[in-house]
Every structure is written in C-alpha cells, then in structure tokens.
Amino acid sequence: MSSTETNTATLSDEELLRYSRQLLLEPFGFEAQLRFKQANVLIIGLGGLGSPAALYLAAAGIGKLTLSDYDQLDLTNLQRQILYRTSQVDEHKSQAAGDNLAALNPHVVTEILSEKLDTEGLEAQVANADVVLDCTDNLDTRYAINAACVKHKTALVTAAAIGMEGHFTFFDPSEDNAPCYQCMVPDTGQRPDANCATNGVLGPVLGMMGSLQALTTLKHLAGLDSQKHTLVRFDAMNLGFQQFKLVRDPQCPVCSR
Ligand SMILES: [Zn+2]
C-alpha cells in the first residue's frame, strides 16, 4: 500500500491544486472529490481495459484502488496495455500496476491482489467495494463477478472489446428490477473461441471502453445520472455509438431468484 494522505474528510492544498481542473467542473466540485477520495474501486483484470481505467481513476483521485490480476506482463501485452513499461515484462501485473499508479498519484492507496480470487475471496472484495470494474476477458469470470455484484448490490461497470468493436454497460443491482450481466448475456454453456489472442484488437478501441468505465465510475460516485442498464456498442470503423436499453430477464437464474 502507498499513501501520503490519510485524512479522507478533507483535501490538502496539494490535492486542491492537483484536482483543480475537475474541481472547476460544474457537476463535480469539492463534495464529489471527497467522495472519490473515500471510495474503494475494485478493478478486476489489468489488461487493455483495466489499464486506461486504472490510470484515469488514479489520476482523478479515487482514494483506494483494489487491483486484481494474477497474470504476469508479457511482451505482447504492451501494444495495448498502456499502464506498463517494457522494463516490467515478466513482473506480476497487479504489482507493476500498483507501482505505476503510485508514481502517477501518491495519494491513492492500492491493494494488490495477485492471486486468482476464489468465490469467497471475490465476494469479500466485491462486498467491500463501492464500484466494481469488470475488465476481464473470459465469460466464466464475468459471470462470477456479476453474481457477486448482484448478491452484494454493488455497482458493476463492464466492458469488452474485440476486433473493431467495443461494448460497455453499467449495472446497478441496488435498483429495483435491475437487469444483470447474465440477463444481457445468458449462460448457454457455450464459451466463445474468439478473444484478443485469436482475433486481434487495437489498443485505442480498448482505450475507448476503459475510458468509458472510468468516466461512468466518476459520474456514479459523484451522484450523477450515469445511463444505467444500457448496452453501449461502439463501432470503431465508422465511429458510431448505438445504445440498447436492457430489462431484467424474469428467467435469469442470478437476479430473478
Ligand atoms: Zn439477471
């Protein structure tokens, strides 16, 4: 963990200066900045989505970032995972991420989770988080994160990108009749073969989606309307966004029980 500022009830002069450009912004301001400082955001997956999301959230002054990834940094990651440096190849991603985020903003406390979380560990982390960012790339993990967020009514910001297309959705299980990730992507038992390793992906497409995850997290923590339960689809070829309103699946085994 790293921290130079432990008083979460106020902002130091250095913090007021550091965050001055967002403190000037009408819907944010001092109260929102304090909420950022008091928040614990759990980021699961520190790859192409988690990199920009973590960088923006650390820069914006989120008080605690809990960083979960059990992979080591590979040379092929650096094309899109902008959180890391070439000198960090073979390091544990979560530790390398923590080091780089602390260098960016020493006010941010980081908790490093470099082991794969079991169901119990995942639930404990989700229960402690104000917002969870699903930045993973496999469906089983996505379902497990979703189930934990539904159970603990923790806000879940998910995104995915493959090829030239990105998807983004914000779920708030604390709302009555909220749909969940598994309403949107029912578990048919099938697992797609396609991922970044087989289909390829461009860094900036992941960057767009990770950026949306950070943006939505800040808006939600500030108490602003953040377009919940809407699938946002980004077409990187034509620069088009489409939005699809989601509703709860009454047969969903996760949220409709
Ligand atoms: Zn559901």
Coordinates of N, CA and C and ligand atoms in Angstrom, one line a residue, residues 146 150 178-184 248-249 252-256, ligand 1:
N146 N -20.4 -10.9 -11.8 CA -21.8 -10.4 -11.9 C -22.6 -11.0 -10.7
V150 N -24.5 -8.8 -7.9 CA -25.9 -8.9 -7.6 C -26.1 -9.2 -6.1
A178 N -33.5 -4.2 -11.4 CA -32.3 -4.0 -12.3 C -32.0 -5.3 -13.0
P179 N -31.7 -5.2 -14.3 CA -31.2 -6.4 -15.0 C -29.7 -6.6 -14.6
C180 N -29.2 -7.7 -14.9 CA -27.8 -8.0 -14.6 C -27.0 -8.5 -15.9
Y181 N -25.7 -8.7 -15.7 CA -24.9 -9.1 -16.9 C -25.5 -10.3 -17.5
Q182 N -25.9 -11.3 -16.7 CA -26.4 -12.5 -17.2 C -27.7 -12.4 -17.9
C183 N -28.5 -11.4 -17.6 CA -29.7 -11.1 -18.4 C -29.3 -10.7 -19.8
M184 N -28.2 -10.0 -19.9 CA -27.8 -9.5 -21.2 C -27.1 -10.6 -22.0
R248 N -34.7 -6.6 -17.1 CA -34.4 -7.9 -16.4 C -35.1 -9.0 -17.1
D249 N -34.4 -10.1 -17.2 CA -34.9 -11.4 -17.7 C -35.6 -12.1 -16.6
C252 N -33.9 -15.1 -15.4 CA -32.4 -15.1 -15.1 C -32.2 -15.8 -13.8
P253 N -31.3 -16.8 -13.8 CA -31.0 -17.5 -12.6 C -30.2 -16.7 -11.5
V254 N -29.7 -15.6 -11.9 CA -28.8 -14.8 -11.0 C -29.7 -13.7 -10.3
C255 N -30.4 -12.9 -11.0 CA -31.1 -11.7 -10.4 C -32.6 -11.9 -10.2
S256 N -33.2 -12.9 -10.8 CA -34.6 -13.1 -10.7 C -35.1 -14.1 -9.7
Ligands
ZN1 ZN -30.1 -11.2 -14.4

